[in-house]
Coordinates of C-alpha atoms in Angstrom, one line a residue:
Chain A
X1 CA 0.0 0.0 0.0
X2 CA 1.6 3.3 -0.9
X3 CA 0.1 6.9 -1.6
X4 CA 1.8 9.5 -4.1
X5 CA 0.8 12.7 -3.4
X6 CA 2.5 15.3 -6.4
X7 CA 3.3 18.9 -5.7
X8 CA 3.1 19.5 -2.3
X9 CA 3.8 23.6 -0.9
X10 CA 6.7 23.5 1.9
X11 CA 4.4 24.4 4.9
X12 CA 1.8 21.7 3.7
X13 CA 5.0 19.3 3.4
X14 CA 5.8 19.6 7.3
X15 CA 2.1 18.9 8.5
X16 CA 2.1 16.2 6.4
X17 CA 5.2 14.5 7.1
X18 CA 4.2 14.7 11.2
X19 CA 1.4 12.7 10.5
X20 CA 2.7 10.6 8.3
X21 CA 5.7 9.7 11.0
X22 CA 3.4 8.7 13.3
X23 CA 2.3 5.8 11.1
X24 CA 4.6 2.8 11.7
X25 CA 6.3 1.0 8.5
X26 CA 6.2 3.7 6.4
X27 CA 9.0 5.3 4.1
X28 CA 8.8 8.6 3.1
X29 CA 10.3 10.0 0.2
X30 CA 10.7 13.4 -0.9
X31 CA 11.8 14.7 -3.8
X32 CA 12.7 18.6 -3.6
X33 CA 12.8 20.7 -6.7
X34 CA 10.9 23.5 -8.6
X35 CA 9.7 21.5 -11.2
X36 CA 6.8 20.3 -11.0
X37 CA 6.5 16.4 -11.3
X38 CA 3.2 14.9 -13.4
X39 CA 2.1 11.6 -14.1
X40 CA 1.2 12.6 -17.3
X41 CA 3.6 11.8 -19.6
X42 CA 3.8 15.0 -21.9
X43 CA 5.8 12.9 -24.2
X44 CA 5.4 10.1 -26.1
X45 CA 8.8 9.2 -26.3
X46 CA 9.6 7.3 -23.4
X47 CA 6.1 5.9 -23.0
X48 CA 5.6 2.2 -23.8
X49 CA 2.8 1.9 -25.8
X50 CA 1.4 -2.0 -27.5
X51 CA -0.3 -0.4 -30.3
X52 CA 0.3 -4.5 -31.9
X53 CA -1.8 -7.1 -32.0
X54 CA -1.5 -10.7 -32.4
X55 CA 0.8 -13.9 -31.3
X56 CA 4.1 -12.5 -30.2
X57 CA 6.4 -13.9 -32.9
X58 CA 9.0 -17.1 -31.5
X59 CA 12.3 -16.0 -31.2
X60 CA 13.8 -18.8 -28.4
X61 CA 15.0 -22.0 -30.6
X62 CA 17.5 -22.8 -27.7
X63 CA 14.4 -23.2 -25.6
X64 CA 12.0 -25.2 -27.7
X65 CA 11.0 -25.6 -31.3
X66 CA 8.0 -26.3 -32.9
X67 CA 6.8 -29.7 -34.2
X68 CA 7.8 -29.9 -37.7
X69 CA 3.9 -30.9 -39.5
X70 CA 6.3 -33.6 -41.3
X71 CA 7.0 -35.2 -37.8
X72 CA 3.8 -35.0 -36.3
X73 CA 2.4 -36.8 -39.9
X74 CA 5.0 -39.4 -39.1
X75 CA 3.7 -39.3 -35.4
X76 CA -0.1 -39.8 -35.8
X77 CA -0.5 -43.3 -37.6
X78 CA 1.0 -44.4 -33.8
X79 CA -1.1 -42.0 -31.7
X80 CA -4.9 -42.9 -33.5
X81 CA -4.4 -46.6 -35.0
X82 CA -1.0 -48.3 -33.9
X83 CA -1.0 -48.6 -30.0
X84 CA 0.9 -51.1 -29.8
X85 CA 3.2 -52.1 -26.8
X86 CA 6.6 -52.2 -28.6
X87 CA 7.7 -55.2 -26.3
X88 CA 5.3 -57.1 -26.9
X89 CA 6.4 -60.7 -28.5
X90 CA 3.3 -62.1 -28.9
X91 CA 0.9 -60.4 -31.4
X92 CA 0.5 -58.4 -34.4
X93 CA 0.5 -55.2 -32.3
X94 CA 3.5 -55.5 -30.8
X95 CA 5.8 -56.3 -33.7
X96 CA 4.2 -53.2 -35.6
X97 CA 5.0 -51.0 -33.0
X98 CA 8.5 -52.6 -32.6
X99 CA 9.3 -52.3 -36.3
X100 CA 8.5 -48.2 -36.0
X101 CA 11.1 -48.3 -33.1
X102 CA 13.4 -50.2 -34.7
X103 CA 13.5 -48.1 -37.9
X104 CA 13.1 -44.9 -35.7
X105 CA 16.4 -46.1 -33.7
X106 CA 17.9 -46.7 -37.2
X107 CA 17.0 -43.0 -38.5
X108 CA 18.6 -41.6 -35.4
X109 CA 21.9 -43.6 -35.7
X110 CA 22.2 -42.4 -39.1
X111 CA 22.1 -39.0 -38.6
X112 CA 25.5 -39.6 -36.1
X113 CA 27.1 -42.3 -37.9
X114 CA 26.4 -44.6 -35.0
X115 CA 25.3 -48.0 -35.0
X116 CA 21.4 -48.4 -34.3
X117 CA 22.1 -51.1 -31.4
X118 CA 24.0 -48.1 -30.0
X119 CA 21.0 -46.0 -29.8
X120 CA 18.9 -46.1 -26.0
X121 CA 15.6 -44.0 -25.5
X122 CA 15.0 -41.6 -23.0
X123 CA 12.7 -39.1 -22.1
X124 CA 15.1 -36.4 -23.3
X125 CA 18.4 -34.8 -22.9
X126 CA 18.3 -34.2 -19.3
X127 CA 17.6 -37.9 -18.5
X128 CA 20.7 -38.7 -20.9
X129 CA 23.2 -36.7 -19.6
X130 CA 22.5 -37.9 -16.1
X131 CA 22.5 -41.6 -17.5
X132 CA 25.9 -40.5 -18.8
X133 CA 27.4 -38.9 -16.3
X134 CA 25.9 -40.7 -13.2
X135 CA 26.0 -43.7 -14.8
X136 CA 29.4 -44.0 -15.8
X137 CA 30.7 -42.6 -12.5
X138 CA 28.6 -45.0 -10.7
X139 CA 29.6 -48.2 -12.5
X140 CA 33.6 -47.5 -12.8
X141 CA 33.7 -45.8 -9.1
X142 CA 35.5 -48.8 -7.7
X143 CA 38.6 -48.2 -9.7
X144 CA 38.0 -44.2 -11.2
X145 CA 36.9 -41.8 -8.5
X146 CA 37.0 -38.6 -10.9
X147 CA 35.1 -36.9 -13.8
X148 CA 36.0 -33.7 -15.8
X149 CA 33.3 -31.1 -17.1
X150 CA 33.3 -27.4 -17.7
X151 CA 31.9 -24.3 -16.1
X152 CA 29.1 -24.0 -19.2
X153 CA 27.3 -27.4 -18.9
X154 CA 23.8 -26.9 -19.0
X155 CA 22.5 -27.4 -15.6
X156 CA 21.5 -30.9 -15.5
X157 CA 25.2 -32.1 -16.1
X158 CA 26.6 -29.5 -13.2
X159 CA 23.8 -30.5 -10.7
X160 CA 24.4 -34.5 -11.5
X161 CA 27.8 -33.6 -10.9
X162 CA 27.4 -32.0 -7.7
X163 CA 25.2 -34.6 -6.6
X164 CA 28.3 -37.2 -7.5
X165 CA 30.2 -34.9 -5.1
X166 CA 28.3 -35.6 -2.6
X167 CA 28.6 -39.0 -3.1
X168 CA 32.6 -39.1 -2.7
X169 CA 33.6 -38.3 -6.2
X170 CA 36.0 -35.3 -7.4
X171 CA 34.8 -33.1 -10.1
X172 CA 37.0 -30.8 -12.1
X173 CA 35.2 -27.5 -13.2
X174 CA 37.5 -26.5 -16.2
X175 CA 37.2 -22.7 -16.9
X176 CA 36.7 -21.5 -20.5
X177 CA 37.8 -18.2 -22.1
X178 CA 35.9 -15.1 -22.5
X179 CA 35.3 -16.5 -26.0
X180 CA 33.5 -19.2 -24.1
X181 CA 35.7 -22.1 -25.4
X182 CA 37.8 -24.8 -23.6
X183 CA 41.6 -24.8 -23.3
X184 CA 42.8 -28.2 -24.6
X185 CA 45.8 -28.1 -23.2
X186 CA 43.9 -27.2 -19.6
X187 CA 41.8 -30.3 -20.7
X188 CA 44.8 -32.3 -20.8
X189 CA 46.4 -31.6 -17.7
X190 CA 43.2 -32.1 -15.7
X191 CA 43.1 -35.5 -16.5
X192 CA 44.6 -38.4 -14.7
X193 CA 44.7 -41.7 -14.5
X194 CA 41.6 -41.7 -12.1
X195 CA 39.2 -39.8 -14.6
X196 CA 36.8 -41.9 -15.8
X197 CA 34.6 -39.4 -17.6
X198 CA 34.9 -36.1 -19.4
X199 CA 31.7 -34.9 -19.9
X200 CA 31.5 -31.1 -23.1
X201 CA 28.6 -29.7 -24.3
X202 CA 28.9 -29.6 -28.3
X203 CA 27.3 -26.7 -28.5
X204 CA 26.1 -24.2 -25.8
X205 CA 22.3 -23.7 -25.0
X206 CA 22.7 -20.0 -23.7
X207 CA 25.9 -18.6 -26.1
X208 CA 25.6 -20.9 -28.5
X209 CA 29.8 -21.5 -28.7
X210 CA 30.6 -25.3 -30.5
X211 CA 33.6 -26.7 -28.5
X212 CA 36.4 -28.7 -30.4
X213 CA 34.7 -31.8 -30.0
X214 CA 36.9 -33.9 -31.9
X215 CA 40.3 -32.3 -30.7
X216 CA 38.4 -33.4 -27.4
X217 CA 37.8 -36.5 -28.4
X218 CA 41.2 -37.6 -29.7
X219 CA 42.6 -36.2 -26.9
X220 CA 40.1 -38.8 -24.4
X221 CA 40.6 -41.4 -26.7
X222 CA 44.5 -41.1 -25.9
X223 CA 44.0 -41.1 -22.0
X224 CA 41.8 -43.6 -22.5
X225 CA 38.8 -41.5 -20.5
X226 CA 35.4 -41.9 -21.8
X227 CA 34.2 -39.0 -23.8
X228 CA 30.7 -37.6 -23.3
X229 CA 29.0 -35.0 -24.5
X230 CA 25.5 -32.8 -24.4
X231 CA 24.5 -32.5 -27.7
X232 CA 21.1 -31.1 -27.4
X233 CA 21.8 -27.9 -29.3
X234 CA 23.6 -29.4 -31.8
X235 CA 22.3 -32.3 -33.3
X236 CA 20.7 -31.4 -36.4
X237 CA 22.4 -27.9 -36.5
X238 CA 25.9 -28.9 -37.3
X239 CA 27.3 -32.2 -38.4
X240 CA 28.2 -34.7 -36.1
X241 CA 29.7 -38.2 -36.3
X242 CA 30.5 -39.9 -33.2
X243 CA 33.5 -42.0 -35.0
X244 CA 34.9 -39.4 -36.5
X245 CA 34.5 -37.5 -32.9
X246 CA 35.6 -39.9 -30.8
X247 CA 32.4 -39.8 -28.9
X248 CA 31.8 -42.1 -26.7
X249 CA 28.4 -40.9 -25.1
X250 CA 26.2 -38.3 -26.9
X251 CA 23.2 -36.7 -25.5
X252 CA 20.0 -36.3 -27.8
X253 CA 16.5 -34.2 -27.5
X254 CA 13.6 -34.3 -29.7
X255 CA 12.0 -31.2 -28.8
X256 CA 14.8 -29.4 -29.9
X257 CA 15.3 -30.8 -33.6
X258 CA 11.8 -30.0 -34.1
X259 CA 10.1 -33.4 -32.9
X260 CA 8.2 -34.0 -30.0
X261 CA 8.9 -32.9 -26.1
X262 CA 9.5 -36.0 -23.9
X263 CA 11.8 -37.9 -26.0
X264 CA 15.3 -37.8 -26.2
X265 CA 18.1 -40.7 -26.6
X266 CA 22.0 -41.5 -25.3
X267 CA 24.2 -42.7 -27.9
X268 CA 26.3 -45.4 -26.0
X269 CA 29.2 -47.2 -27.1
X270 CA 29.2 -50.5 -27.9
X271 CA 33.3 -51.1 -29.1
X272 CA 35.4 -50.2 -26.6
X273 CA 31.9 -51.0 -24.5
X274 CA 30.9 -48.3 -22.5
X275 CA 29.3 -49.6 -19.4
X276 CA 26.6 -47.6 -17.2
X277 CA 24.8 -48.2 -14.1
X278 CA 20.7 -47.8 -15.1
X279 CA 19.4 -45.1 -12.5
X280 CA 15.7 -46.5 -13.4
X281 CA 15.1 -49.8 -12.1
X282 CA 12.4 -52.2 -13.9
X283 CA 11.3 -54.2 -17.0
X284 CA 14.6 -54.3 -18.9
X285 CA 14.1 -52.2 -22.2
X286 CA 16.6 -50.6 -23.7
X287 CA 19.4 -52.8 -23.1
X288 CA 18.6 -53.1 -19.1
X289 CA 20.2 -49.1 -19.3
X290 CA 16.6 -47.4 -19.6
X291 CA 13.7 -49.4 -18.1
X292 CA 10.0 -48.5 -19.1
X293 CA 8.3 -48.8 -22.0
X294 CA 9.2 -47.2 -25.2
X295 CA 6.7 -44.4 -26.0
X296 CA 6.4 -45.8 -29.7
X297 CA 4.8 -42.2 -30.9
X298 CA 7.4 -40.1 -29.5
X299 CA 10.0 -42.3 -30.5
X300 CA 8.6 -42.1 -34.2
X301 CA 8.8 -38.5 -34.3
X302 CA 12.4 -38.2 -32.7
X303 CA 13.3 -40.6 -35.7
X304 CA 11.4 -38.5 -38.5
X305 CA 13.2 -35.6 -36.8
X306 CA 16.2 -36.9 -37.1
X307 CA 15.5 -37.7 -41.2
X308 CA 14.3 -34.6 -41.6
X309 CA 17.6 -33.1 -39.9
X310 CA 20.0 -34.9 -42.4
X311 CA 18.0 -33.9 -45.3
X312 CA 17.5 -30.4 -44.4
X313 CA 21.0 -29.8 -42.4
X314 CA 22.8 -27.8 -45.3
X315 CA 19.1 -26.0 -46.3
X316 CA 18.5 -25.0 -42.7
X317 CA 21.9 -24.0 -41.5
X318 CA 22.4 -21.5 -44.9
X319 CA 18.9 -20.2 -44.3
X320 CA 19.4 -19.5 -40.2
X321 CA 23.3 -18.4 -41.1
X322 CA 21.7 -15.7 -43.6
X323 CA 19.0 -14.7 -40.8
X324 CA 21.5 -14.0 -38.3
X325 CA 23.6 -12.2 -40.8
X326 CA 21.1 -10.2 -41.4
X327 CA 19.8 -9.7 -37.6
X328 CA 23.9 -8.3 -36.7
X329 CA 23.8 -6.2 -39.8
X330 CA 20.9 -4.4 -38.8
X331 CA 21.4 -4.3 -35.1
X332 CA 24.9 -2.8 -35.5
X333 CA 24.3 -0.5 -37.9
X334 CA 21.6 1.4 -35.7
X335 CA 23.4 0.4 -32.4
X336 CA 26.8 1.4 -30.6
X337 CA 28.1 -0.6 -27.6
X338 CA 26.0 -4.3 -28.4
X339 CA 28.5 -7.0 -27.7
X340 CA 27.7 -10.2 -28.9
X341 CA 28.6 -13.0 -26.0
X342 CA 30.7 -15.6 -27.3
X343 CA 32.9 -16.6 -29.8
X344 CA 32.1 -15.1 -33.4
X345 CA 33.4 -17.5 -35.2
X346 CA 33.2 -20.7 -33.4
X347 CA 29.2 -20.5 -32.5
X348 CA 26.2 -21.7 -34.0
X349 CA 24.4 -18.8 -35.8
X350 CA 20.9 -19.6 -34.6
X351 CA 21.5 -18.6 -31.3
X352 CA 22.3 -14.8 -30.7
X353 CA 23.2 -13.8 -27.5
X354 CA 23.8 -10.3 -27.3
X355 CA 24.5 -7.2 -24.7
X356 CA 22.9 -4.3 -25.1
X357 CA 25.2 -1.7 -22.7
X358 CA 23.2 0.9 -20.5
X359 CA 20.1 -1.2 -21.3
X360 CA 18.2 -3.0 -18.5
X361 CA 18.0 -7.1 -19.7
X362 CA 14.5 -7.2 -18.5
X363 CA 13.3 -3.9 -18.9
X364 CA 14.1 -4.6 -22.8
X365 CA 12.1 -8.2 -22.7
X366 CA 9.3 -6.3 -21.1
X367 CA 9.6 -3.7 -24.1
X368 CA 9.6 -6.3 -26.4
X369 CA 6.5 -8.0 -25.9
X370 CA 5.7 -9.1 -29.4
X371 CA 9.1 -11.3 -29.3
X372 CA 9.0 -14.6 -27.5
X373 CA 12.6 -13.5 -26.5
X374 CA 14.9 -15.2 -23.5
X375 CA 17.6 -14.1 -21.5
X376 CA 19.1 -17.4 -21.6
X377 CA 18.2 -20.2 -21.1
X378 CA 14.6 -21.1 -19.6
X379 CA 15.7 -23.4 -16.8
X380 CA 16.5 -20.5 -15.4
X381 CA 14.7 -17.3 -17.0
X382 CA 12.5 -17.3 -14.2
X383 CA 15.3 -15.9 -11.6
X384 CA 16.9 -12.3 -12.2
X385 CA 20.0 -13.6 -11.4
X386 CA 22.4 -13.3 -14.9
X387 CA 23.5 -16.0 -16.4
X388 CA 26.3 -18.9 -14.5
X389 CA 27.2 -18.9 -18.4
X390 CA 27.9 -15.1 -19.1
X391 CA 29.9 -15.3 -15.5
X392 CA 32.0 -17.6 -16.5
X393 CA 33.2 -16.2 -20.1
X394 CA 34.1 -13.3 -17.5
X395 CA 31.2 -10.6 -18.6
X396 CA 31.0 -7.5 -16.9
X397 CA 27.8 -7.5 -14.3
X398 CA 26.7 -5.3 -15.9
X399 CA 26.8 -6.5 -19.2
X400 CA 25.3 -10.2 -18.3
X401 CA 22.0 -8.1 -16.5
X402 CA 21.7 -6.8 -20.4
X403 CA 21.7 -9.9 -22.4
X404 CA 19.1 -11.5 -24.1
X405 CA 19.2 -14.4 -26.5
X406 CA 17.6 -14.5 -30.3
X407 CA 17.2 -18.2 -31.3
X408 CA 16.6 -18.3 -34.9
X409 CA 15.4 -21.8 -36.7
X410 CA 14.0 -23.3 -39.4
X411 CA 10.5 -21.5 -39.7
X412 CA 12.0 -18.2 -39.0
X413 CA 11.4 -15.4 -41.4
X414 CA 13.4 -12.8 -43.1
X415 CA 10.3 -10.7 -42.4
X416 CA 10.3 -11.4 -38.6
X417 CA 13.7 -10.9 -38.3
X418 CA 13.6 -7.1 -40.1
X419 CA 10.4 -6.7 -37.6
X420 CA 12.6 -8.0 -34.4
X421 CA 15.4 -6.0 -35.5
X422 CA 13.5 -3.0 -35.5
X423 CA 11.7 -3.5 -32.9
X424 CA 14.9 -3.8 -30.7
X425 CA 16.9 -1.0 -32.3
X426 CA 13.6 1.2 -31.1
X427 CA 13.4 0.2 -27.5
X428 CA 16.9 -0.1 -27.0
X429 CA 16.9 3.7 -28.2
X430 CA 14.2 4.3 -26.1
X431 CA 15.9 2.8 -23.1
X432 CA 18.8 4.1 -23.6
X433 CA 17.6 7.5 -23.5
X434 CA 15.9 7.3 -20.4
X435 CA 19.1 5.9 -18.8
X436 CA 21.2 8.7 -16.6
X437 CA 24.0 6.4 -17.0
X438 CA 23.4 6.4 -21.2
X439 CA 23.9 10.3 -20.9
X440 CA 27.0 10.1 -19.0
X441 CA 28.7 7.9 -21.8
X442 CA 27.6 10.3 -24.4
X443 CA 28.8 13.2 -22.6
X444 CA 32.2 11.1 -22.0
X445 CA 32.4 10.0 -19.2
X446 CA 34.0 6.4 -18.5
X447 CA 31.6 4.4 -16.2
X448 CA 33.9 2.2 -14.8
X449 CA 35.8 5.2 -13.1
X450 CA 32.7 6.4 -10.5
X451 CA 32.9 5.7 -7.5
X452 CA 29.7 4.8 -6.3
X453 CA 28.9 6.4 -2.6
X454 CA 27.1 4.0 -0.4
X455 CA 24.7 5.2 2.2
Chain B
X1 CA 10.5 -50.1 -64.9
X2 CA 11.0 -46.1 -64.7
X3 CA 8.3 -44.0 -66.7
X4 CA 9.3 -40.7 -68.5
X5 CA 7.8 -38.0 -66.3
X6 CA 7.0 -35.2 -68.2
X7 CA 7.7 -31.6 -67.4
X8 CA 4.1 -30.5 -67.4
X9 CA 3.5 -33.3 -65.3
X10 CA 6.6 -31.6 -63.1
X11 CA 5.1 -28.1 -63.8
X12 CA 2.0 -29.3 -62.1
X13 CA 2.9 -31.2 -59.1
X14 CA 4.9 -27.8 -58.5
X15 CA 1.9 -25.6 -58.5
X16 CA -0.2 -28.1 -56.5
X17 CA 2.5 -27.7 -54.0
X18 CA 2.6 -24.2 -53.9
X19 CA -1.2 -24.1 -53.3
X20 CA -1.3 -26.8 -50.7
X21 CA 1.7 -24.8 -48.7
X22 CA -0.4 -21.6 -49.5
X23 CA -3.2 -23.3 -46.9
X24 CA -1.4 -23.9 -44.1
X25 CA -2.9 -21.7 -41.5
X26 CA 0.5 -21.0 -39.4
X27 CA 2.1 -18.2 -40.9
X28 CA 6.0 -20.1 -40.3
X29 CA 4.8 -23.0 -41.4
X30 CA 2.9 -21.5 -44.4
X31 CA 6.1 -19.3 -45.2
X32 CA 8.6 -22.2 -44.9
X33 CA 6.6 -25.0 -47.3
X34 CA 6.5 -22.2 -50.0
X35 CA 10.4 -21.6 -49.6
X36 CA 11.1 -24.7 -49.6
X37 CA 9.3 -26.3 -52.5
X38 CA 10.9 -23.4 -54.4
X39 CA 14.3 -23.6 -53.4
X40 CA 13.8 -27.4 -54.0
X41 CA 12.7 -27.6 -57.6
X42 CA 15.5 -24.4 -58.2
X43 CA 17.8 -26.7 -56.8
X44 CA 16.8 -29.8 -58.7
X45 CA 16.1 -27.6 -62.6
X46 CA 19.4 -28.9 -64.2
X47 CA 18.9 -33.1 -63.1
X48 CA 18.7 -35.2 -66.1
X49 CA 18.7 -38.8 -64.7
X50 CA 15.6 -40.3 -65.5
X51 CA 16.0 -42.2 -62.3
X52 CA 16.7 -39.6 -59.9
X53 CA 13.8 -37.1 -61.5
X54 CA 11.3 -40.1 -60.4
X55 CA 12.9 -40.3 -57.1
X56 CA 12.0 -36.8 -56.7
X57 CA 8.2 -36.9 -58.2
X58 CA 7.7 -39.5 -56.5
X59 CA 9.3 -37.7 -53.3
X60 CA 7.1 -34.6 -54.0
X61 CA 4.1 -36.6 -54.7
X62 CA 4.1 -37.7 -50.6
X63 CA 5.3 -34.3 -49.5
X64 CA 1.9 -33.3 -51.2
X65 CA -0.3 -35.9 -49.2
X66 CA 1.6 -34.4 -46.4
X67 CA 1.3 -31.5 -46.7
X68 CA -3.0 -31.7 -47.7
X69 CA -3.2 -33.9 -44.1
X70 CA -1.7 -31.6 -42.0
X71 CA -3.0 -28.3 -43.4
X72 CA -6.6 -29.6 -42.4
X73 CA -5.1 -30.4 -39.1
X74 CA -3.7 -27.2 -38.6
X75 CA -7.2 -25.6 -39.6
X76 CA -8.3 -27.6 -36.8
X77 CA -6.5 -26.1 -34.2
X78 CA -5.4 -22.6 -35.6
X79 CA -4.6 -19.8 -33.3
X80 CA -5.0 -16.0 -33.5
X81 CA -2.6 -14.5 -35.9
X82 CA 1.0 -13.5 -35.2
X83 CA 1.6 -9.5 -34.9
X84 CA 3.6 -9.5 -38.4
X85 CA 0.9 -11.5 -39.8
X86 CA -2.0 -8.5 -38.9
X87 CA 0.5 -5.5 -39.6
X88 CA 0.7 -6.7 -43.5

């Protein structure tokens, strides 16, 4: 409960505030001046108006995509007709559904030059990584007490992790440069002979860097360390062959290849065998590592996603390379001081994550309410906190409070991109000149140099 | 046994294609079918095997039962239009 009261005269000021200090839990303040202060905004140019209507347009691939119509064509036959347990032996029902699996699992392992038999199920990439990553540690812990990951991991490898800690194991952190990418030779000289897993994102969810995941893998493949990595973000995007790669686990997810939520798959291993311990406890499936039944719908989709990946791979990645092109060339030709987080080079150009300096993160996703936009990644957009990402490429407080992520994809637009691009350029403008602190740098004055009083 | 396809046969498919992705009620998935079946039969002008120009009818002719299925399911759970989409 709070009361504004505007333009008060001085000797109205001190009757007021007498009463008012009688109250209890209150907080009074007054702001002295000649000018008068309205509510009225006289101008219209830092007023925030939604003259728009409509579905805000979806600008967060790294969160989600949508179902491709060609997958959920693939998916239906198994939803309304084919219901099928895929285990069962016995009848007609069961081998169909089996078959769909079997050719789903086959679809998959083509797209990353694996073997199908070395193909498992799971209910998506975060059930996969801990599989991997638990899993391994678990099953080689009587001889290998030690596992190696970086700062970036998406959260589900760095709480698995910690919860291995707790469990007796050591866990090395490594640090990446401000480019976001691993130091090899750091790599190197973290493991030893206890390591029994080194566990790298291929490419990040929040900055959207792509690690050197075959000089990784050559190098785990020489030490003779299993090599696993998160490739959620990836798959699809950029290509990927676990031979070639050296991988010896690979984390999948439909939902983010454009198939359905609440299927994913773990690429293990078969020769040298990678063994896990199964967290999940039951009938068998999925070569005792995954228990429960195959979702034979889901699994369908994943596998038409993963088809539909291969195919489209070179189509898609020129189209979302020429988006995001086009996104930087407009954004820095209206904009001073937007950094882009990340490495330029090495990064895949669907995700965007840029700073806008002087510009409030939030304030900016608020402005931009016609973008589905994200300041990184949605496991953890609902906190204000920035990003355990942007901290550890060593951004400036300041800057990681002002970032916000574009994820481009396959049914972007060259028209939504011109309209998000404008869009931003305006409110940023907008923001910018509302900000005291904006003013200062125009006038010259380096930030970094005031020392903030604290009362 | 390959049949000779015939390029009005090729010039019709493509328009049929065209019209089908023209349904779809979700403007990105409207606006990436019509790319696509254009950037496909760009890419595909020059092919001369008789083999691989019936790999690709018959390729289109399944994208078009596709495409005819899931427009009428779209229709049947379409959404308000997207901001870009009422601006034009």
């Amino acid at each position: 409960m709070f009361r504004i009261i505007y333009n008060i005269t001085h000797s109205y000021l001190n009757k007021t505030i007498n009463r008012i200090l009688q109250q209890e839990n209150i907080i009074v303040m007054v702001l002295p001046g000649n000018r008068k202060i309205s509510n009225r905004a006289d101008n219209d140019k830092f007023s925030l108006k939604h003259e728009e209507i409509g579905r805000p347009l979806y600008f967060d691939a790294q969160a989600t995509t949508p179902l491709d119509p060609r997958v959920l064509d693939a998916m239906l036959p198994y939803l309304v007709s084919y219901h099928g347990n895929p285990h069962s032996r016995t009848h007609t029902y069961g081998w169909e559904s089996e078959a769909a699996v079997e050719k789903a699992r086959e679809q998959v392992a083509h797209l990353i030059g694996a073997d199908p038999k070395e193909i498992i199920f799971t209910s998506g990439a975060t059930e996969s990584n801990n599989i991997s990553v638990k899993g391994v540690a678990r099953f080689y812990a009587p001889r290998k007490k030690h596992i190696v990951t970086t700062q970036i991991e998406h959260k589900c490898v760095l709480d698995s992790c910690r919860a291995l800690e707790g469990e007796g194991f050591k866990v090395t952190y490594l640090p990446v440069g401000p480019n976001g990418i691993i130091n090899l030779q750091e790599l190197e000289e973290a493991l030893t002979p206890e390591t029994s897993l080194v566990s790298v994102m291929t490419v990040n969810n929040e900055i959207g860097v792509k690690q050197p995941i075959a000089e990784i893998g050559a190098i785990c493949k020489k030490k003779k360390v299993f090599f696993h990595t998160d490739a959620a973000q990836a798959l699809g995007k950029i290509a990927l062959d676990v031979n070639a790669m050296n991988i010896d686990l690979m984390s999948i997810s439909g939902h983010k290849i454009y198939g359905p939520k609440g299927i994913g798959a773990l690429f293990i291993r078969r020769r040298p065998r990678v063994r896990v311990e199964p967290i999940q406890s039951g009938g068998g499936q999925e070569r005792g590592m995954r228990s429960g039944t195959v979702p034979t719908p889901l699994v369908v989709g994943l596998g038409a996603a993963c088809e539909i990946a291969e195919r489209e791979m070179k189509y898609d990645h020129a189209w979302v390379e020429k988006l995001s092109q086009r996104f930087l060339d407009k954004i820095y030709s209206k904009l001073t001081h937007v950094i882009r987080n990340g490495d330029l080079e090495q990064s895949y150009p669907g995700c965007l994550n840029l700073s806008f300096a002087y510009v409030e993160g939030e304030s900016l996703l608020m402005a931009l309410k016609d973008v589905a936009l994200s300041s990184g990644s949605a496991c953890t957009s609902a906190s204000l906190e920035p990003s355990y990402v942007l901290r550890a490429i060593g951004t400036d407080e300041d800057l990681a409070h002002s970032s916000i992520r574009f994820g481009l994809g396959r049914f972007t637009t060259m028209d939504e991109v011109d309209y998000t691009a404008e869009k931003t350029i305006k409110h940023v403008e907008r923001l910018r000149e509302m900000s005291p602190l904006w003013e200062m740098v125009q006038e010259g004055v380096d930030i970094k140099t005031i020392k903030w009083s604290q009362h | 046994m390959v049949s000779n396809i015939s390029k009005t046969q090729i010039l019709s498919i493509y328009k049929s294609l065209l019209r089908e992705s023209e349904k779809f009620s979700n403007y990105n998935f409207r606006s990436y079918a019509i790319r696509r079946v254009r950037d496909a039969f760009k890419e595909h002008k020059s092919l001369t095997d008789k083999n691989l120009i019936n790999k690709e009818y018959q390729f289109a002719k399944d994208n078009i039962a596709i495409i005819k299925r899931q427009v009428v399911i779209g229709e049947m759970y379409k959404t308000e239009k997207l901001v870009i989409e009422n601006q034009q």
